Coordinates of C-alpha atoms in Angstrom, one line a residue:
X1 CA 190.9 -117.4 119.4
X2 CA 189.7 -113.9 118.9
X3 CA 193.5 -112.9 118.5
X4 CA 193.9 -115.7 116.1
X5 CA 191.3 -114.3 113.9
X6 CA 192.3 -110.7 114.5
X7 CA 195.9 -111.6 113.1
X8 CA 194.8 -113.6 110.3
X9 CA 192.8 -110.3 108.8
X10 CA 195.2 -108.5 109.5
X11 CA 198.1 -110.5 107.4
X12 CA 195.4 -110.9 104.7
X13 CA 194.4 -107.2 104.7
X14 CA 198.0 -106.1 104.4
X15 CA 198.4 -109.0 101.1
X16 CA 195.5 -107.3 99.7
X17 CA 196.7 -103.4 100.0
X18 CA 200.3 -104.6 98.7
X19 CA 197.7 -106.6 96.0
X20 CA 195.8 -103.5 95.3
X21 CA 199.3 -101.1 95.0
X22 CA 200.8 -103.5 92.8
X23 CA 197.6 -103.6 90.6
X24 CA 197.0 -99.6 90.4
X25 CA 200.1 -99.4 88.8
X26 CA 200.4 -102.4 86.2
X27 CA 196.5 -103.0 85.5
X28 CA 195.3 -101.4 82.0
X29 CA 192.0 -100.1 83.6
X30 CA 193.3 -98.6 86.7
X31 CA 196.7 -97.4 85.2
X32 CA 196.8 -93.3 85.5
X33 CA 198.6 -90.5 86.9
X34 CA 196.0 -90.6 90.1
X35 CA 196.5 -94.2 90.7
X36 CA 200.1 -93.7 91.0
X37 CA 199.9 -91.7 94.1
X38 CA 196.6 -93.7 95.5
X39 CA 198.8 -96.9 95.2
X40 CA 201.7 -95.7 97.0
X41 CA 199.5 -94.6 99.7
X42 CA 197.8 -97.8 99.9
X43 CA 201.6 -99.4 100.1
X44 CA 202.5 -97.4 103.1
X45 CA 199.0 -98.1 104.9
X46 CA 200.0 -101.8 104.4
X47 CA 203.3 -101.6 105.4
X48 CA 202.1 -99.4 108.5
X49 CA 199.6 -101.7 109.1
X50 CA 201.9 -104.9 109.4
X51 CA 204.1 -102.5 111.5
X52 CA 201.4 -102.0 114.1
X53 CA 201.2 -106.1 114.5
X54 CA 202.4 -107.4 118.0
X55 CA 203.3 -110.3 116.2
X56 CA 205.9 -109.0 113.4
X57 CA 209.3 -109.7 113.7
X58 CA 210.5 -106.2 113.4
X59 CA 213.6 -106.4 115.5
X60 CA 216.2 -106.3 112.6
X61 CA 218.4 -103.1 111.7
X62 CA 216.8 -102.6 108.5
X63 CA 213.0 -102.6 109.9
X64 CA 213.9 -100.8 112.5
X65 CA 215.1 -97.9 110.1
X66 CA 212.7 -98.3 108.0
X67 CA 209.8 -97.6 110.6
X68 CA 211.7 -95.1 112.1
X69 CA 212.0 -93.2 108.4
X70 CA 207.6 -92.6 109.5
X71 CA 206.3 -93.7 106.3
X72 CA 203.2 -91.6 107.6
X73 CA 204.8 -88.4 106.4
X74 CA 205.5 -89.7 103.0
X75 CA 201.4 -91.5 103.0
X76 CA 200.1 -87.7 103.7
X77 CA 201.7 -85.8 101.0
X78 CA 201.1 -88.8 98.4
X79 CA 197.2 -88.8 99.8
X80 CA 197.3 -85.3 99.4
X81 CA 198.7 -85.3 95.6
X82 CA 195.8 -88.0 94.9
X83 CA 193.5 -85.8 96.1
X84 CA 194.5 -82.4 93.9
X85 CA 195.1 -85.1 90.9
X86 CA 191.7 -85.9 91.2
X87 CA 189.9 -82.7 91.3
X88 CA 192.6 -81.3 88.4
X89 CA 193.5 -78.2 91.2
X90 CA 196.4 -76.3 89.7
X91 CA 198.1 -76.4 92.9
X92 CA 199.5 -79.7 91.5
X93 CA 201.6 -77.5 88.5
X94 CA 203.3 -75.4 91.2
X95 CA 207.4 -76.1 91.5
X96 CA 207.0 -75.6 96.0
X97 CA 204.5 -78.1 96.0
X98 CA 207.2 -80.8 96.0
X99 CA 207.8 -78.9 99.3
X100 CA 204.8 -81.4 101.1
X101 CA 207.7 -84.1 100.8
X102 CA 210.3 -82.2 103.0
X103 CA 208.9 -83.4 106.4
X104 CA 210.0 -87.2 105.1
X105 CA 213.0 -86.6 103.7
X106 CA 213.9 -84.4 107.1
X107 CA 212.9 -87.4 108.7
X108 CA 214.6 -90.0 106.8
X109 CA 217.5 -87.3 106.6
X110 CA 217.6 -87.1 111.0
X111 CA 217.4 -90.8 111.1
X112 CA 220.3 -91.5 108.9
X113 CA 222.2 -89.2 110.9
X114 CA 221.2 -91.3 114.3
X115 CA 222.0 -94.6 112.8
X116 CA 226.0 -93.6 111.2
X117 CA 226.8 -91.2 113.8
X118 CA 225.8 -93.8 116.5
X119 CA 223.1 -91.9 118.6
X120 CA 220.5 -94.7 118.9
X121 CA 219.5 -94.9 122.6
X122 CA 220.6 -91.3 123.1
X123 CA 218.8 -88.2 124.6
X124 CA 219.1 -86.6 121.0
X125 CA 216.9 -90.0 120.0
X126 CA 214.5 -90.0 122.2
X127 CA 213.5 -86.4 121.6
X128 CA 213.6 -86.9 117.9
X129 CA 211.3 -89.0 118.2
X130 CA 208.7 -87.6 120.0
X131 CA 208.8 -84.7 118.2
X132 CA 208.5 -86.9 114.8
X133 CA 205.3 -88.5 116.4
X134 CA 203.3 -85.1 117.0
X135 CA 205.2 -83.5 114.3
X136 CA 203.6 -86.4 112.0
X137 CA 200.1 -86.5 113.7
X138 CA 200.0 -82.3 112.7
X139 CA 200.9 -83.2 109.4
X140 CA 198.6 -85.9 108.8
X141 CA 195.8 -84.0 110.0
X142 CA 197.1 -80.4 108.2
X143 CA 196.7 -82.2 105.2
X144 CA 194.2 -84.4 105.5
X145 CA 191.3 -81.0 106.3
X146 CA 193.3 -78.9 103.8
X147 CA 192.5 -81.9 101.2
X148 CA 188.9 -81.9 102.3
X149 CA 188.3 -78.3 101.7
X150 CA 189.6 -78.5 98.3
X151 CA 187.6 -81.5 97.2
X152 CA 184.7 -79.7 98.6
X153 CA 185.3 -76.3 97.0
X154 CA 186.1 -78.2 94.1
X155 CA 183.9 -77.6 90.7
X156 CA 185.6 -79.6 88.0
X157 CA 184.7 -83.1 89.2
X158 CA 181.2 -85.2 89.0
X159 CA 179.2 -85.0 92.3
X160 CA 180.2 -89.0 92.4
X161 CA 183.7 -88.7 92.5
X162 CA 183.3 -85.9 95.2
X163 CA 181.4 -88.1 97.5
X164 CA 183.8 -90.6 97.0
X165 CA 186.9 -88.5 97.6
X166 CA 185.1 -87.2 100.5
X167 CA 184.3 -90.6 101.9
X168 CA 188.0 -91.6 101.7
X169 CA 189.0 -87.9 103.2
X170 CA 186.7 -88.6 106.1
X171 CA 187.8 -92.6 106.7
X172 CA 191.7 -91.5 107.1
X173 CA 190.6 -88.9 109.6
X174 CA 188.8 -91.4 111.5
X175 CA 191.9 -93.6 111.4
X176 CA 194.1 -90.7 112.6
X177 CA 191.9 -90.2 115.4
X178 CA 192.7 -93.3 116.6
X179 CA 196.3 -93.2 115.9
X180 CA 195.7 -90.3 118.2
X181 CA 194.1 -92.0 120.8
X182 CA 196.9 -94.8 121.1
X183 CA 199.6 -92.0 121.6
X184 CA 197.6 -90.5 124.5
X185 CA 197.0 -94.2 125.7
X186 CA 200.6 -95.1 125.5
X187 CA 201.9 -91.4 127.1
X188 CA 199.2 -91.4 130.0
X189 CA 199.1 -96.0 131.1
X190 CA 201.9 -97.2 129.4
X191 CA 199.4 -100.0 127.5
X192 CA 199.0 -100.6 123.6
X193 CA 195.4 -101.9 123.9
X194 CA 194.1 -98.7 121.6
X195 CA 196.8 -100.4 119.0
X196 CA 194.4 -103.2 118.4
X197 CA 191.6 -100.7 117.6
X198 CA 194.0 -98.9 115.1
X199 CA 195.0 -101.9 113.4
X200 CA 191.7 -103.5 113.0
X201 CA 190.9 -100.0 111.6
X202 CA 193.4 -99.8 108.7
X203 CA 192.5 -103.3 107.9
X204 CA 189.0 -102.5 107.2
X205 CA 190.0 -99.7 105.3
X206 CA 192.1 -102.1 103.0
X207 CA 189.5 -103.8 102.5
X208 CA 187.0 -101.0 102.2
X209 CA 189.3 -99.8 99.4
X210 CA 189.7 -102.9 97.8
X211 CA 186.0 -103.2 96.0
X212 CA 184.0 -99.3 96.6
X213 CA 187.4 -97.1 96.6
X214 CA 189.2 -98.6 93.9
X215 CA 186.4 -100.0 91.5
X216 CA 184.0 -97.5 92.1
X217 CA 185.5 -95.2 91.5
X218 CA 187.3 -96.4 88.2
X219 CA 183.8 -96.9 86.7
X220 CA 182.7 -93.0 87.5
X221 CA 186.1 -92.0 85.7
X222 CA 185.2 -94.1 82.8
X223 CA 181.3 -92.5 82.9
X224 CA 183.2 -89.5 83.1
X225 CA 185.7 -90.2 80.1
X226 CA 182.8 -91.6 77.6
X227 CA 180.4 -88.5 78.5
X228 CA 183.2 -86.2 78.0
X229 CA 184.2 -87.9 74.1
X230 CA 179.9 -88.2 73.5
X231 CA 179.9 -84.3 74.3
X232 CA 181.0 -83.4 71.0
X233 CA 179.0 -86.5 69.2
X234 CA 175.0 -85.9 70.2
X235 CA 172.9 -87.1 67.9
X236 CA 170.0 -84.9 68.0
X237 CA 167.6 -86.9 66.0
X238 CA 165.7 -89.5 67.0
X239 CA 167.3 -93.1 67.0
X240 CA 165.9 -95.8 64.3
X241 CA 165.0 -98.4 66.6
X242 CA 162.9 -96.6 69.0
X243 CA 159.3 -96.5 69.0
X244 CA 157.3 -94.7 66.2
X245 CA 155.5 -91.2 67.6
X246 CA 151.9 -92.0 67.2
X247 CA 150.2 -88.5 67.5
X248 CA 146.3 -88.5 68.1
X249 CA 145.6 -84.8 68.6
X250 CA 147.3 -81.2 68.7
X251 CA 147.9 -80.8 72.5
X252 CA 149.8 -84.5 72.4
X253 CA 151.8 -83.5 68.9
X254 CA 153.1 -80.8 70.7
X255 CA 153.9 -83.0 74.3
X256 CA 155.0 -85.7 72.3
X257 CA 157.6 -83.6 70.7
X258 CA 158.5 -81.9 73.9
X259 CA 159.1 -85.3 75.7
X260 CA 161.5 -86.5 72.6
X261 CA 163.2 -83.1 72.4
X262 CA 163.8 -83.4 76.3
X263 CA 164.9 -87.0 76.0
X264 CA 166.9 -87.1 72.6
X265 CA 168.5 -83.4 73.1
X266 CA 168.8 -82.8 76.5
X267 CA 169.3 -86.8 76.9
X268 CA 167.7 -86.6 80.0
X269 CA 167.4 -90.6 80.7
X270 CA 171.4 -90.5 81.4
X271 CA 170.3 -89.3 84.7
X272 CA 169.8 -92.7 86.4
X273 CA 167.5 -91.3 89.6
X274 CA 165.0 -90.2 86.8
X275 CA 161.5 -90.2 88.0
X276 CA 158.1 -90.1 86.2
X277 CA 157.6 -87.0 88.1
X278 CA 160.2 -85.3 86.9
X279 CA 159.5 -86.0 83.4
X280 CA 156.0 -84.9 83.8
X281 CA 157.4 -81.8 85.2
X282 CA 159.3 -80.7 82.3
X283 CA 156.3 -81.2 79.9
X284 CA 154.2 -79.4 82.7
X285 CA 151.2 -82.7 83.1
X286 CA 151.0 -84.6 86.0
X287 CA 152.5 -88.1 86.3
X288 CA 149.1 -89.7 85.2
X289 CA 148.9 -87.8 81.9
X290 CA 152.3 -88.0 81.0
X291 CA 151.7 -92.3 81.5
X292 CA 148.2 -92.4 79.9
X293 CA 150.1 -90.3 76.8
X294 CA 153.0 -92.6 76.2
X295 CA 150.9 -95.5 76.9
X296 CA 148.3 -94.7 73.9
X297 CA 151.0 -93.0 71.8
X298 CA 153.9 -95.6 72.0
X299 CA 152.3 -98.5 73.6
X300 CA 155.3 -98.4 76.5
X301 CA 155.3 -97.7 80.0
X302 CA 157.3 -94.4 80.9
X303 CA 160.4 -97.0 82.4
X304 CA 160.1 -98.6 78.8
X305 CA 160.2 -95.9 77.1
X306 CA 163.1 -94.0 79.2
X307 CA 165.2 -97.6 79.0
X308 CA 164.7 -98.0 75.3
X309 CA 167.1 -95.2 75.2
X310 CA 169.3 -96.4 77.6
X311 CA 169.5 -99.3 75.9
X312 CA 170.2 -97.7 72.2
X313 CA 173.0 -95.6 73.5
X314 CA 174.7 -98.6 75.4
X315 CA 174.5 -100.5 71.8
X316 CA 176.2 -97.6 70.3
X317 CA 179.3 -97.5 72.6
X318 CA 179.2 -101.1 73.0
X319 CA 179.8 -101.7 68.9
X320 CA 182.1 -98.6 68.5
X321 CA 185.8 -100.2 68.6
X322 CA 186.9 -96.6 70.4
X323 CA 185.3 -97.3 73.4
X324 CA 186.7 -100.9 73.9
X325 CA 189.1 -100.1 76.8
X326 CA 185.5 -99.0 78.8
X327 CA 184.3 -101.3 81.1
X328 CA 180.9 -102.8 80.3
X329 CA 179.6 -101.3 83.4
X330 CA 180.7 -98.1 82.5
X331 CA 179.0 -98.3 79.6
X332 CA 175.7 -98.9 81.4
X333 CA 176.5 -96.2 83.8
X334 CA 177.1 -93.8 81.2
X335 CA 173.7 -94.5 79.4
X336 CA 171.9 -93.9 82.4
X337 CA 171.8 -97.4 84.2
X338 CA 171.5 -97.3 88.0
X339 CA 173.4 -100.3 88.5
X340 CA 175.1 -103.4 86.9
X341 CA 172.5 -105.7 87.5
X342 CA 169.4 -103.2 86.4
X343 CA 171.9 -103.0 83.1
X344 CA 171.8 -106.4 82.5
X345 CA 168.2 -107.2 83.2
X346 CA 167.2 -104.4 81.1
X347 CA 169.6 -104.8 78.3
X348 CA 168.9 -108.8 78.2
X349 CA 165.4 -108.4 77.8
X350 CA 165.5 -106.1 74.7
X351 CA 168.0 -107.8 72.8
X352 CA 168.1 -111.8 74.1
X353 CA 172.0 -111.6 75.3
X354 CA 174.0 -109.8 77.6
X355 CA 175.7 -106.4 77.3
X356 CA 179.4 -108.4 76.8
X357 CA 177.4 -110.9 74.5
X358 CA 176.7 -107.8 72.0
X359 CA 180.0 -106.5 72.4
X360 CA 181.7 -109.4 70.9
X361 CA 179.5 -109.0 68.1
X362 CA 181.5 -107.1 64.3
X363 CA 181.7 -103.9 65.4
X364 CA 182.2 -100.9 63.3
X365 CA 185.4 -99.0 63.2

């Protein structure tokens, strides 16, 4: 029974990273240069993944090759390539970085040779193929910690997208420690049962991918796109629909001018972990005062008042035509939204429809 269930994720998980490849590369909002390496990568974990199942009927010439080409070279340097894509590294422009590819096309190039020339079953074919299995091991591990480093030295990318790179970085090495250990089982007792761990573990990374890795991490490229084109289009002044400054003294004018200068130029309620106390830090009052002062002043709570921004600045992108290809929950994540659901909540409560409701609405070109 427990086989039964074990095969039937297994066949679904490798539907859903041949799914997943197939979308990366045809779907509008996932469609880039990135995608195009993530997807092949996600095609060969699939493949390898159906590969590694007792139960495939692998025994035909052309499977045989094809596993024997060890798509695990190719998956390395195309996982590799994603990574320096990502975090815009210029070791992407160089002409001898094509060079990461020679291991599979040696590979692919050796096996040819076996299968014209005849040597299958030889002594030549059995070393081969040993060495191809370390030799691909080294080289999935080579670039796998050579990739981390770079994501982690890297400055040109949002601290999302880094822990996100670096959760993927760390998942494949946990998955090549486990290819590892089923080579040492296999080598030392002759037994596959490690091959059931390894399976079940590049199945649960298909489907890890499927929602956090691909998603995700869309929506923090989007943030990162829209805050990018806003850079050069900050409106400094404050926004018609917010609440009126009601000023009751001198020490207030001046906080009250601080906390808009803080929140309109600095636009500090995009940071969606802000905290009273952090806003009472910058004005320099504790988190009391800084509540008792918006409260009399504004008549909001401080989450009111920080969301009535939020708010405005998800209106604007939302009716602006340019940013239709952003997702709606980019949009809220750009404007300083936590989540999709805090976004809607919010959102719904100011204006009496949802954030896709509004966008439907005559926009302005």
């Amino acid at each position: 029974m427990q086989k039964t269930i074990l095969d039937f994720v297994m066949i679904a998980s490798v539907v859903i990273g041949y799914f997943i490849s197939i979308a990366l590369i045809t779907t509008t909002f996932y469609k880039n240069r990135a995608n195009n390496y993530l997807a092949l990568s996600l095609f060969i974990i699939a493949s390898l993944t159906f590969f590694e199942w007792p139960n495939a009927i692998l025994e035909t010439v052309v499977f045989q090759l094809i596993i024997n080409f060890r798509l695990d070279f190719l998956f390395a340097a195309s996982l590799f390539s994603y990574f320096l894509i990502q975090i815009k590294h210029q070791l992407i422009q160089h002409v001898w970085f094509k060079l990461i590819y020679l291991p599979f096309v040696i590979s692919v190039s050796l096996e040819l040779y076996l299968f014209l020339f005849d040597h299958y079953g030889s002594e030549l074919d059995v070393l081969l193929y040993f060495i191809k299995d370390f030799a691909s091991i080294g080289f999935n591990i080579l670039m796998i910690l050579w990739g981390k480093r770079l994501v982690q030295q890297a400055d040109t990318i949002s601290e999302d997208k880094k822990r996100w790179l670096l959760r993927l970085n760390r998942y494949i090495y946990i998955t090549i420690g486990i290819w590892v250990l089923t080579r040492v089982e296999f080598f030392l007792y002759q037994s596959f049962y490690s091959a059931y761990l390894l399976q079940s573990s590049l199945s649960m990374f298909l489907w890890w991918v499927l929602y956090y890795g691909i998603f995700r991490l869309q929506l923090i490229t989007q943030k990162e796109e829209l805050h990018a084109l806003l850079g050069i289009q900050k409106n400094t002044g404050s926004r018609t629909n917010l609440p009126a400054k009601k000023i009751n003294n001198e020490k207030t004018d001046e906080l009250i001018s601080e906390l808009y200068r803080v929140m309109e130029e600095e636009e500090l309620y995009k940071n969606p972990l802000l905290s009273r106390w952090e806003i009472a830090a910058r004005l320099g009052i504790s988190e009391g005062n800084l509540s008792m002062i918006i409260n009399q002043n504004i008549n909001k709570s401080v989450i009111q008042f920080v969301n009535d921004y939020r708010v405005e600045t998800a209106k604007d992108l939302l009716h602006d035509s340019r940013f239709d290809k952003y997702s709606v929950e980019a949009v809220g994540m750009e404007a300083g939204f936590k989540s999709k659901s805090a976004f809607y909540t919010v959102f719904k409560s100011n204006l009496a429809m949802s954030p896709g409701a509004y966008r439907k609405l005559p926009k302005r070109s």
